[in-house]
Coordinates of C-alpha atoms and ligand atoms in Angstrom, one line a residue:
X1 CA -0.2 -0.1 0.4
X2 CA 1.1 3.6 -0.8
X3 CA 0.2 6.6 1.2
X4 CA -2.8 9.2 0.0
X5 CA -0.4 11.1 -1.2
X6 CA 1.3 8.9 -3.6
X7 CA -2.2 8.0 -4.6
X8 CA -3.2 11.2 -5.4
X9 CA 0.2 12.0 -7.3
X10 CA -0.4 8.8 -9.6
X11 CA -4.3 10.1 -10.1
X12 CA -2.9 13.6 -11.4
X13 CA -0.9 11.9 -13.9
X14 CA -3.6 9.0 -15.3
X15 CA -4.5 9.1 -19.1
X16 CA -8.1 8.1 -18.2
X17 CA -9.4 5.9 -21.3
X18 CA -12.9 7.0 -22.7
X19 CA -13.2 5.5 -26.2
X20 CA -14.1 2.1 -27.2
X21 CA -11.4 -0.5 -27.8
X22 CA -12.5 -1.8 -31.2
X23 CA -10.1 -4.3 -33.2
X24 CA -6.9 -3.3 -31.2
X25 CA -7.5 0.5 -31.3
X26 CA -9.3 3.2 -29.3
X27 CA -12.3 4.9 -31.3
X28 CA -15.3 7.2 -30.7
X29 CA -18.7 5.9 -31.2
X30 CA -19.7 6.0 -34.6
X31 CA -22.7 8.3 -34.1
X32 CA -20.4 10.2 -31.8
X33 CA -22.4 9.9 -29.0
X34 CA -21.1 10.0 -25.1
X35 CA -22.2 9.9 -21.9
X36 CA -20.4 11.3 -18.9
X37 CA -18.8 9.1 -15.8
X38 CA -18.3 10.9 -12.4
X39 CA -15.9 10.2 -9.3
X40 CA -18.9 9.3 -6.8
X41 CA -16.8 10.2 -3.7
X42 CA -16.6 13.9 -5.4
X43 CA -18.9 14.7 -7.8
X44 CA -16.4 15.7 -10.5
X45 CA -16.8 14.5 -13.9
X46 CA -13.9 12.2 -14.9
X47 CA -14.8 12.5 -18.7
X48 CA -17.3 11.7 -21.7
X49 CA -17.3 7.9 -22.6
X50 CA -18.2 6.8 -26.0
X51 CA -21.8 5.5 -26.0
X52 CA -21.9 3.3 -28.4
X53 CA -24.8 1.7 -30.1
X54 CA -26.0 -1.4 -32.7
X55 CA -23.8 -0.1 -35.5
X56 CA -20.6 0.1 -33.2
X57 CA -21.8 -3.8 -31.7
X58 CA -22.0 -4.6 -35.5
X59 CA -19.1 -3.6 -36.1
X60 CA -17.2 -5.3 -33.3
X61 CA -18.9 -8.6 -33.7
X62 CA -17.7 -8.5 -37.3
X63 CA -13.9 -7.8 -36.4
X64 CA -14.4 -10.2 -33.4
X65 CA -15.5 -13.0 -35.9
X66 CA -12.9 -12.1 -38.6
X67 CA -10.5 -12.6 -35.9
X68 CA -12.3 -16.2 -34.5
X69 CA -12.1 -17.3 -38.3
X70 CA -8.5 -16.5 -39.2
X71 CA -7.5 -18.2 -36.1
X72 CA -5.1 -15.6 -34.8
X73 CA -6.1 -16.8 -31.3
X74 CA -8.4 -19.2 -31.3
X75 CA -6.0 -22.0 -33.5
X76 CA -3.2 -21.0 -31.4
X77 CA -2.3 -24.0 -29.1
X78 CA -3.5 -23.8 -25.5
X79 CA 0.5 -23.4 -24.4
X80 CA 0.8 -20.3 -27.0
X81 CA -2.2 -18.7 -25.5
X82 CA -0.8 -19.5 -22.0
X83 CA 2.4 -17.5 -22.7
X84 CA 0.3 -14.3 -23.9
X85 CA -2.0 -14.4 -21.4
X86 CA 0.8 -15.0 -18.7
X87 CA 2.4 -11.4 -20.4
X88 CA -0.9 -9.8 -19.9
X89 CA -0.7 -10.8 -16.2
X90 CA 2.9 -9.2 -16.0
X91 CA 1.4 -6.1 -17.7
X92 CA -1.4 -5.9 -15.1
X93 CA 1.2 -6.4 -12.3
X94 CA 3.4 -3.7 -13.9
X95 CA 0.7 -1.2 -14.0
X96 CA -1.3 -2.4 -10.9
X97 CA -1.4 0.8 -8.9
X98 CA -2.5 2.8 -12.0
X99 CA -5.4 0.5 -12.5
X100 CA -6.2 0.4 -9.1
X101 CA -6.2 4.5 -8.6
X102 CA -8.4 4.3 -11.7
X103 CA -11.1 2.2 -10.2
X104 CA -11.1 4.3 -6.9
X105 CA -11.9 7.1 -9.1
X106 CA -14.5 5.8 -11.1
X107 CA -16.2 3.6 -8.7
X108 CA -15.9 5.2 -5.0
X109 CA -14.7 2.0 -3.9
X110 CA -11.7 2.4 -1.2
X111 CA -8.2 2.2 -2.6
X112 CA -7.1 -0.2 -0.2
X113 CA -9.6 -2.6 -1.5
X114 CA -8.8 -1.9 -5.0
X115 CA -5.2 -2.6 -4.2
X116 CA -4.9 -5.7 -2.4
X117 CA -8.7 -7.2 -3.2
X118 CA -9.9 -6.4 -7.0
X119 CA -6.0 -5.8 -8.4
X120 CA -4.7 -8.5 -6.7
X121 CA -7.7 -11.1 -7.6
X122 CA -8.0 -9.7 -11.1
X123 CA -4.3 -10.6 -11.9
X124 CA -4.6 -14.1 -10.0
X125 CA -7.9 -14.8 -11.6
X126 CA -6.0 -14.4 -15.7
X127 CA -3.0 -16.6 -14.3
X128 CA -5.2 -19.1 -12.9
X129 CA -7.1 -19.6 -16.4
X130 CA -4.1 -19.4 -18.7
X131 CA -2.3 -21.8 -16.3
X132 CA -5.2 -24.0 -16.5
X133 CA -5.5 -24.5 -20.3
X134 CA -2.8 -26.2 -21.3
X135 CA -3.5 -28.9 -18.8
X136 CA -7.3 -29.6 -19.4
X137 CA -7.7 -33.1 -21.3
X138 CA -10.9 -33.9 -23.6
X139 CA -12.5 -37.5 -23.0
X140 CA -12.4 -40.5 -24.8
X141 CA -16.2 -42.1 -24.5
X142 CA -16.5 -45.9 -23.3
X143 CA -18.1 -47.3 -26.7
X144 CA -16.5 -50.8 -27.2
X145 CA -14.0 -52.4 -29.7
X146 CA -15.9 -51.2 -32.5
X147 CA -15.8 -47.6 -32.5
X148 CA -13.4 -44.9 -31.1
X149 CA -15.5 -41.7 -29.9
X150 CA -13.7 -38.4 -28.7
X151 CA -15.9 -36.2 -26.7
X152 CA -13.6 -33.1 -27.3
X153 CA -14.1 -29.3 -26.4
X154 CA -14.2 -26.1 -28.7
X155 CA -14.5 -22.1 -28.1
X156 CA -17.8 -21.2 -28.4
X157 CA -16.6 -18.7 -31.1
X158 CA -17.8 -14.4 -30.3
X159 CA -19.0 -14.2 -27.1
X160 CA -20.3 -11.3 -25.1
X161 CA -19.6 -10.1 -21.4
X162 CA -21.6 -7.7 -20.0
X163 CA -20.8 -6.7 -16.4
X164 CA -21.8 -4.7 -13.3
X165 CA -19.9 -1.8 -11.6
X166 CA -19.1 -2.9 -8.3
X167 CA -16.1 -5.2 -9.2
X168 CA -15.3 -3.5 -12.7
X169 CA -12.0 -4.9 -13.4
X170 CA -12.7 -8.2 -11.0
X171 CA -15.7 -9.0 -13.0
X172 CA -13.8 -8.3 -16.3
X173 CA -11.0 -10.9 -15.3
X174 CA -13.7 -13.6 -14.3
X175 CA -15.0 -13.5 -17.8
X176 CA -11.7 -12.9 -19.8
X177 CA -9.8 -15.6 -18.3
X178 CA -11.9 -18.3 -19.4
X179 CA -13.3 -16.9 -22.4
X180 CA -9.9 -16.0 -23.9
X181 CA -8.1 -19.2 -22.6
X182 CA -10.5 -21.4 -24.3
X183 CA -9.7 -19.4 -27.6
X184 CA -12.5 -17.2 -27.8
X185 CA -13.0 -13.7 -29.4
X186 CA -14.5 -11.3 -26.6
X187 CA -16.4 -8.4 -26.5
X188 CA -16.6 -6.8 -22.8
X189 CA -20.1 -4.1 -22.0
X190 CA -18.9 -2.6 -18.7
X191 CA -21.3 -0.5 -16.7
X192 CA -21.7 2.6 -17.6
X193 CA -20.9 3.9 -14.4
X194 CA -17.3 2.0 -14.8
X195 CA -15.8 1.4 -18.1
X196 CA -12.1 3.1 -17.4
X197 CA -10.4 -0.1 -16.2
X198 CA -11.9 -2.2 -18.6
X199 CA -10.7 -0.3 -21.1
X200 CA -7.2 -0.1 -20.3
X201 CA -7.3 -3.7 -19.7
X202 CA -7.9 -4.2 -23.3
X203 CA -5.5 -2.0 -24.0
X204 CA -2.5 -3.8 -22.0
X205 CA -3.8 -7.6 -23.5
X206 CA -3.5 -6.3 -26.6
X207 CA 0.2 -5.0 -25.7
X208 CA 0.9 -8.3 -24.4
X209 CA -0.1 -9.9 -27.5
X210 CA -3.9 -10.5 -28.0
X211 CA -4.2 -9.9 -31.2
X212 CA -6.9 -7.5 -32.9
X213 CA -10.6 -8.1 -32.4
X214 CA -9.8 -11.2 -29.9
X215 CA -10.6 -8.4 -26.8
X216 CA -12.9 -5.7 -27.4
X217 CA -14.7 -3.3 -25.4
X218 CA -17.9 -1.7 -26.1
X219 CA -18.8 1.1 -23.5
X220 CA -22.6 2.1 -23.6
X221 CA -25.8 2.2 -22.2
X222 CA -27.3 -1.3 -21.3
X223 CA -30.9 -0.8 -22.8
X224 CA -29.2 0.4 -26.6
X225 CA -25.5 -1.6 -26.1
X226 CA -26.2 -4.1 -23.8
X227 CA -29.2 -5.1 -25.6
X228 CA -27.8 -5.1 -29.1
X229 CA -24.9 -7.6 -28.2
X230 CA -28.0 -9.5 -26.1
X231 CA -30.1 -9.9 -29.9
X232 CA -27.5 -9.6 -32.2
X233 CA -27.4 -13.0 -34.5
X234 CA -23.4 -13.9 -34.8
X235 CA -23.0 -13.7 -31.1
X236 CA -22.7 -17.2 -29.9
X237 CA -22.9 -16.8 -26.2
X238 CA -23.2 -14.1 -23.5
X239 CA -21.9 -14.2 -19.6
X240 CA -24.3 -11.2 -17.9
X241 CA -23.4 -10.4 -14.5
X242 CA -25.5 -8.2 -12.6
X243 CA -29.4 -8.0 -11.7
X244 CA -31.6 -10.8 -11.6
X245 CA -34.0 -7.8 -13.1
X246 CA -32.3 -7.3 -16.2
X247 CA -30.8 -11.0 -16.2
X248 CA -33.9 -12.2 -17.3
X249 CA -33.6 -9.8 -20.7
X250 CA -30.9 -11.7 -22.0
X251 CA -32.9 -15.2 -21.9
X252 CA -35.5 -12.9 -23.5
X253 CA -33.1 -11.7 -26.4
X254 CA -31.6 -15.3 -26.8
X255 CA -35.0 -17.1 -27.4
X256 CA -36.0 -13.7 -29.9
X257 CA -32.5 -13.9 -31.6
X258 CA -30.5 -17.1 -32.5
X259 CA -30.9 -19.1 -28.9
X260 CA -27.0 -17.9 -28.0
X261 CA -25.5 -19.6 -24.8
X262 CA -26.7 -17.4 -21.9
X263 CA -24.7 -17.5 -18.3
X264 CA -26.8 -15.3 -15.5
X265 CA -24.5 -14.3 -12.3
X266 CA -27.4 -12.3 -10.3
X267 CA -28.4 -10.9 -7.3
X268 CA -28.3 -12.4 -3.8
X269 CA -29.6 -11.8 -0.5
X270 CA -27.6 -14.0 1.5
X271 CA -28.0 -15.2 4.9
X272 CA -25.3 -15.5 7.9
X273 CA -26.3 -18.0 10.4
X274 CA -24.9 -17.8 14.0
X275 CA -25.8 -20.5 16.2
X276 CA -25.6 -20.9 20.1
X277 CA -23.0 -23.2 20.0
X278 CA -20.9 -21.1 17.8
X279 CA -16.9 -20.1 19.0
X280 CA -15.0 -17.4 18.8
X281 CA -17.4 -14.8 19.0
X282 CA -14.9 -11.9 18.2
X283 CA -13.9 -13.2 15.5
X284 CA -17.5 -14.0 14.5
X285 CA -18.6 -10.6 14.9
X286 CA -15.7 -9.4 12.6
X287 CA -16.8 -11.5 9.8
X288 CA -20.4 -11.0 9.8
X289 CA -19.4 -7.0 9.9
X290 CA -17.0 -8.0 6.7
X291 CA -19.9 -10.0 5.2
X292 CA -22.2 -7.2 5.2
X293 CA -20.2 -4.0 5.2
X294 CA -17.1 -4.8 2.8
X295 CA -17.3 -2.6 -0.2
X296 CA -20.0 -1.0 1.2
X297 CA -22.4 -3.6 0.8
X298 CA -22.2 -3.4 -2.9
X299 CA -21.5 -7.0 -3.1
X300 CA -23.7 -9.8 -4.9
X301 CA -22.7 -12.2 -2.2
X302 CA -22.8 -9.8 0.6
X303 CA -24.7 -11.6 3.8
X304 CA -27.3 -9.1 4.1
X305 CA -29.4 -11.1 6.9
X306 CA -27.8 -12.1 10.3
X307 CA -29.9 -15.1 11.3
X308 CA -29.0 -15.4 14.8
X309 CA -29.8 -18.3 17.3
X310 CA -31.6 -16.3 20.5
X311 CA -28.9 -17.9 23.4
X312 CA -26.0 -16.3 21.5
X313 CA -27.3 -13.6 20.2
X314 CA -27.1 -10.8 23.1
X315 CA -23.5 -11.3 23.1
X316 CA -23.1 -11.2 19.4
X317 CA -24.9 -8.0 19.4
X318 CA -23.1 -6.6 21.5
X319 CA -19.7 -7.7 20.4
X320 CA -21.4 -5.9 16.6
X321 CA -21.8 -2.8 18.3
X322 CA -18.3 -2.5 20.1
X323 CA -16.5 -3.6 16.4
X324 CA -18.5 -1.3 14.1
X325 CA -16.1 1.7 14.6
X326 CA -13.2 -0.3 12.9
X327 CA -16.2 0.1 9.9
X328 CA -14.1 4.0 8.8
X329 CA -15.9 5.5 6.3
X330 CA -14.9 8.2 4.2
X331 CA -12.3 9.9 1.1
X332 CA -12.0 6.6 -0.5
X333 CA -8.3 7.5 -1.9
X334 CA -7.0 7.7 2.0
X335 CA -6.2 4.1 2.2
X336 CA -6.9 4.5 6.2
X337 CA -10.6 4.0 5.3
X338 CA -12.0 0.8 5.1
X339 CA -15.5 2.3 3.4
X340 CA -15.7 4.8 0.8
X341 CA -18.8 6.0 -1.7
X342 CA -21.7 4.5 -3.2
X343 CA -21.6 4.2 -6.9
X344 CA -24.4 7.0 -7.8
X345 CA -26.9 9.5 -6.7
X346 CA -29.5 6.6 -7.8
X347 CA -27.9 4.1 -6.2
X348 CA -27.6 6.2 -3.2
X349 CA -31.4 6.9 -3.0
X350 CA -31.9 3.8 -3.6
X351 CA -30.2 2.7 -0.6
X352 CA -31.5 5.3 1.8
X353 CA -35.0 4.3 0.6
X354 CA -34.5 1.2 2.1
X355 CA -33.3 2.5 5.4
X356 CA -36.3 4.4 5.4
X357 CA -38.8 1.8 4.3
X358 CA -37.0 -0.9 7.3
X359 CA -38.0 1.9 9.7
X360 CA -41.7 2.3 8.4
X361 CA -42.1 -1.2 8.3
X362 CA -41.2 -1.6 12.0
X363 CA -37.7 -2.8 12.2
X364 CA -35.6 -1.3 14.9
X365 CA -32.7 0.6 13.9
X366 CA -29.9 -0.1 16.0
X367 CA -27.0 1.5 14.1
X368 CA -26.1 4.2 11.8
X369 CA -29.0 4.8 9.3
X370 CA -27.7 8.4 8.0
X371 CA -26.0 9.7 5.2
X372 CA -22.8 10.7 6.3
X373 CA -22.1 14.5 5.0
X374 CA -19.3 15.6 3.0
X375 CA -20.5 17.8 0.3
X376 CA -20.6 15.8 -2.5
X377 CA -20.1 12.6 -2.0
X378 CA -22.0 9.4 -1.2
X379 CA -21.4 7.9 1.8
X380 CA -23.7 5.8 3.8
X381 CA -22.9 5.1 7.6
X382 CA -22.9 0.8 8.2
X383 CA -26.6 0.1 9.3
X384 CA -28.0 -2.2 11.6
X385 CA -31.4 -3.1 11.8
X386 CA -32.8 -5.5 14.6
X387 CA -36.1 -7.5 14.9
X388 CA -36.5 -7.8 11.4
X389 CA -39.3 -10.3 9.9
X390 CA -39.3 -12.2 6.6
X391 CA -42.6 -10.1 5.5
X392 CA -40.3 -7.0 5.7
X393 CA -39.1 -5.4 2.5
X394 CA -35.8 -5.4 4.2
X395 CA -35.5 -9.2 4.8
X396 CA -36.0 -9.8 0.5
X397 CA -34.9 -7.1 -1.2
X398 CA -30.9 -7.1 -2.3
X399 CA -30.4 -3.6 -0.9
X400 CA -27.0 -3.5 -2.4
X401 CA -25.8 -1.2 0.1
X402 CA -24.4 -1.1 3.7
X403 CA -27.3 -2.4 5.9
X404 CA -27.8 -5.6 7.8
X405 CA -31.0 -7.1 9.0
X406 CA -31.2 -9.0 12.1
X407 CA -33.7 -11.9 12.3
X408 CA -33.9 -14.2 15.8
X409 CA -34.3 -17.7 15.6
X410 CA -34.9 -20.2 18.3
X411 CA -34.1 -23.4 16.9
X412 CA -31.3 -24.6 13.7
X413 CA -34.3 -25.9 11.8
X414 CA -36.1 -22.5 12.1
X415 CA -33.0 -20.6 10.7
X416 CA -32.8 -22.6 7.7
X417 CA -36.2 -22.1 6.8
X418 CA -35.5 -18.5 7.1
X419 CA -32.5 -18.8 5.1
X420 CA -34.3 -20.3 2.1
X421 CA -37.2 -18.1 2.3
X422 CA -36.0 -15.3 -0.4
X423 CA -36.4 -15.5 -4.3
X424 CA -32.4 -15.5 -4.8
X425 CA -29.5 -18.7 -3.5
X426 CA -26.3 -17.2 -4.2
X427 CA -24.4 -17.7 -0.8
X428 CA -24.4 -18.3 2.5
X429 CA -22.2 -18.7 5.8
X430 CA -22.7 -20.9 8.8
X431 CA -21.5 -20.6 12.2
X432 CA -21.3 -23.4 14.8
X433 CA -19.0 -25.5 16.5
X434 CA -21.0 -28.6 15.8
X435 CA -19.3 -30.7 12.7
X436 CA -22.4 -32.5 11.8
X437 CA -24.9 -29.7 12.1
X438 CA -22.8 -28.0 10.0
X439 CA -23.0 -30.2 7.1
X440 CA -26.6 -30.9 7.6
X441 CA -27.3 -27.3 7.1
X442 CA -24.6 -26.9 4.5
X443 CA -26.5 -29.2 2.4
X444 CA -30.2 -28.0 3.2
X445 CA -29.2 -24.4 2.2
X446 CA -30.3 -23.7 -1.5
X447 CA -26.9 -21.8 -2.4
X448 CA -24.1 -21.9 -4.6
X449 CA -21.5 -21.7 -1.9
X450 CA -22.2 -22.2 1.7
X451 CA -19.3 -21.1 4.1
X452 CA -18.7 -22.9 7.5
X453 CA -17.1 -20.7 10.3
X454 CA -16.3 -17.8 7.7
X455 CA -17.4 -15.8 5.4
X456 CA -16.1 -15.9 1.7
X457 CA -17.0 -16.8 -2.0
X458 CA -14.5 -19.8 -1.6
X459 CA -11.5 -19.2 -4.1
X460 CA -10.7 -19.2 -7.9
X461 CA -10.8 -23.1 -7.8
X462 CA -14.0 -23.2 -7.0
X463 CA -17.4 -22.6 -8.9
X464 CA -19.1 -19.4 -8.1
X465 CA -23.0 -19.1 -9.1
X466 CA -26.5 -19.3 -8.0
X467 CA -29.1 -21.2 -7.1
X468 CA -32.8 -19.9 -8.1
X469 CA -33.1 -16.3 -9.2
X470 CA -29.5 -15.9 -8.6
X471 CA -28.2 -17.4 -11.6
X472 CA -28.8 -19.5 -14.7
X473 CA -26.7 -21.6 -16.9
X474 CA -23.7 -22.3 -15.5
X475 CA -20.6 -21.0 -13.1
X476 CA -17.8 -18.7 -12.9
X477 CA -14.4 -19.6 -11.6
X478 CA -12.8 -22.7 -11.7
X479 CA -12.4 -25.1 -14.4
X480 CA -16.4 -25.3 -14.3
X481 CA -16.2 -21.5 -16.0
X482 CA -14.9 -22.8 -19.0
X483 CA -18.1 -25.0 -19.4
X484 CA -19.6 -21.3 -20.2
X485 CA -17.1 -20.7 -23.2
X486 CA -16.8 -24.1 -24.9
X487 CA -19.1 -26.5 -26.8
X488 CA -18.8 -30.1 -26.3
X489 CA -18.3 -32.1 -29.5
X490 CA -18.5 -35.9 -30.4
X491 CA -16.3 -37.6 -32.8
X492 CA -17.5 -40.7 -33.3
X493 CA -15.1 -43.2 -36.0
X494 CA -16.5 -46.5 -36.7
X495 CA -14.1 -49.1 -36.7
X496 CA -16.5 -51.8 -37.4
X497 CA -14.4 -54.7 -39.7
X498 CA -15.7 -57.4 -42.1
X499 CA -12.9 -59.4 -41.4
X500 CA -9.3 -59.2 -39.9
X501 CA -8.4 -58.5 -43.4
X502 CA -8.9 -55.1 -43.7
X503 CA -6.2 -53.9 -41.3
X504 CA -4.2 -54.5 -44.6
Ligands
NAP601 P1 -27.6 -3.8 -13.8 O1 -28.5 -2.9 -13.4 O2 -28.2 -5.2 -14.0 O3 -26.5 -3.6 -14.9 C1 -25.5 -4.5 -15.2 C2 -25.3 -4.8 -16.5 O4 -26.5 -4.7 -17.5 C3 -24.5 -3.2 -17.0 O5 -23.4 -3.2 -18.0 C4 -25.8 -2.5 -17.5 O6 -25.8 -1.5 -18.1 C5 -26.7 -4.0 -18.4 N1 -27.9 -3.8 -18.7 C6 -29.0 -2.7 -17.9 N2 -29.7 -2.7 -18.7 C7 -29.9 -3.4 -19.6 C8 -30.7 -3.8 -20.5 N3 -32.2 -3.6 -20.8 N4 -30.3 -4.8 -21.2 C9 -29.1 -5.0 -21.6 N5 -28.3 -4.6 -20.8 C10 -28.5 -4.2 -19.6 O7 -26.7 -4.4 -12.5 P2 -25.8 -3.1 -11.3 O8 -26.6 -2.7 -11.3 O9 -24.7 -2.8 -12.5 O10 -25.2 -4.4 -10.4 C11 -25.5 -4.8 -9.5 C12 -25.9 -6.4 -9.5 O11 -25.0 -6.9 -9.9 C13 -26.4 -6.4 -8.5 O12 -28.0 -7.2 -8.6 C14 -25.3 -7.9 -7.7 O13 -26.3 -8.8 -6.9 C15 -25.2 -8.2 -9.3 N6 -23.6 -9.1 -9.4 C16 -23.8 -10.4 -9.0 C17 -22.7 -10.8 -9.2 C18 -22.7 -12.3 -8.7 O14 -21.9 -13.0 -9.5 N7 -23.7 -13.1 -8.8 C19 -21.8 -10.1 -9.0 C20 -21.5 -9.0 -8.7 C21 -22.8 -8.1 -9.4 P3 -25.9 -0.1 -17.5 O15 -24.7 0.3 -17.0 O16 -26.1 1.1 -18.6 O17 -26.9 0.0 -16.7
MG602 MG1 -26.8 -0.1 -13.9

């Protein structure tokens, strides 16, 4: 970590990318249209970003298809692709301070997270998939002696990834790593609030040797640029991360166009269960707070519901209050602060609206609940509601802000029932010292990831995605992510012979 002064000096020298990255070059949108992007912590406009529309999408898809068909990337051997991606990783590492600062400026996320989490995991993710690709084998099916059948994987072709604003670089990496490694041509559509780091990543990938047309970035508005990608007849697959509401559109777009493959990573209203037999309550309290408040709660796996058994509740609540002061909020460019600004005024108003609603519906506000006045920033105090019941809006809706809803249960059975009582199923955490109970609960919770005695999302080697309305069609991370970007092909070779003489 550097000092605030160092980060400000880096920010001063930054060359902020604003144009689309098409066929190896930065370019304005064909219409010349732009939209503003802001630093949400100060309200300052950072630049006018190219607003790509259908014409730009058509051009990028054509270049992506040409690149794919030419084989400059798709037909390279896995180890050749690996070498180029490792070079990309080296450039990301070399420019990591610059990228982290750019991320903080564009999103309001704290620099300490952008440096130590987002940037680090972005690098690790690209490296993981680069290193995996020359170690994944195809299969030979058990056919018997009169045939040989190979089950092989081929890249999909042209794939689009439509991204959210909460982890702009990292979500790009989750898609790019496996999609590029598998040999596809990739088009990224960053969220409109946060286009810059994606653009810079594409430039670095190109510098590392990823050929023109293989990685392109089209910034733009969701219902124009995102929709044009979703409906394009020559895109073979879309990997989307964002809200469940928008995710649904991509199924519709695919149904009404070319039945492209669709994978959705969507929202969550994730439970954290703490039972009476949980050990080391200080650590539990720290994990509970991290689970809900890190990244200002703008996190799909945020454990925004604390389901606590009544015996342990008084002590746990006291410890939460005691440790809440560690969650300092302030200038995201200052590495002392753990929390920065929310991403936009629209989102800030939405989160504040939920805080009002929680009070109106009868929940008890026990911490926070107010905006932090800084002039133009969009800061909200870490907020805790007690006495939340399952029928309340703040128990069901994904708030995507620093708001914890505490619900009390008498038994572990009630805890599981409550945990499963939302339309989502992305992630969950369970704290108990009883190993058998931990297993039973982990199996009973309908979620893609369940962590025991810790909060987390697993790591790069473990698949991440949701049950129920938290996801559709596949998983990010692990070798499982490669399934999203490949088609299975069966090659069946007949070996039946009339007689042994045929051998000659
Ligand atoms: P969002 O509003 O759903 O937007 C996601 C992306 O879709 C953006 O690029 C957006 O463009 C685009 N989009 C919006 N409307 C569209 C339309 N009509 N057609 C095509 N594309 C459209 O989500 P967000 O607010 O950026 O991110 C927050 C959400 O992401 C939360 O629900 C969170 O849980 C989820 N998330 C999930 C995961 C996971 O792995 N499961 C990870 C991170 C975040 P614009 O920017 O122009 O609106
Ligand atoms: Mg949005």
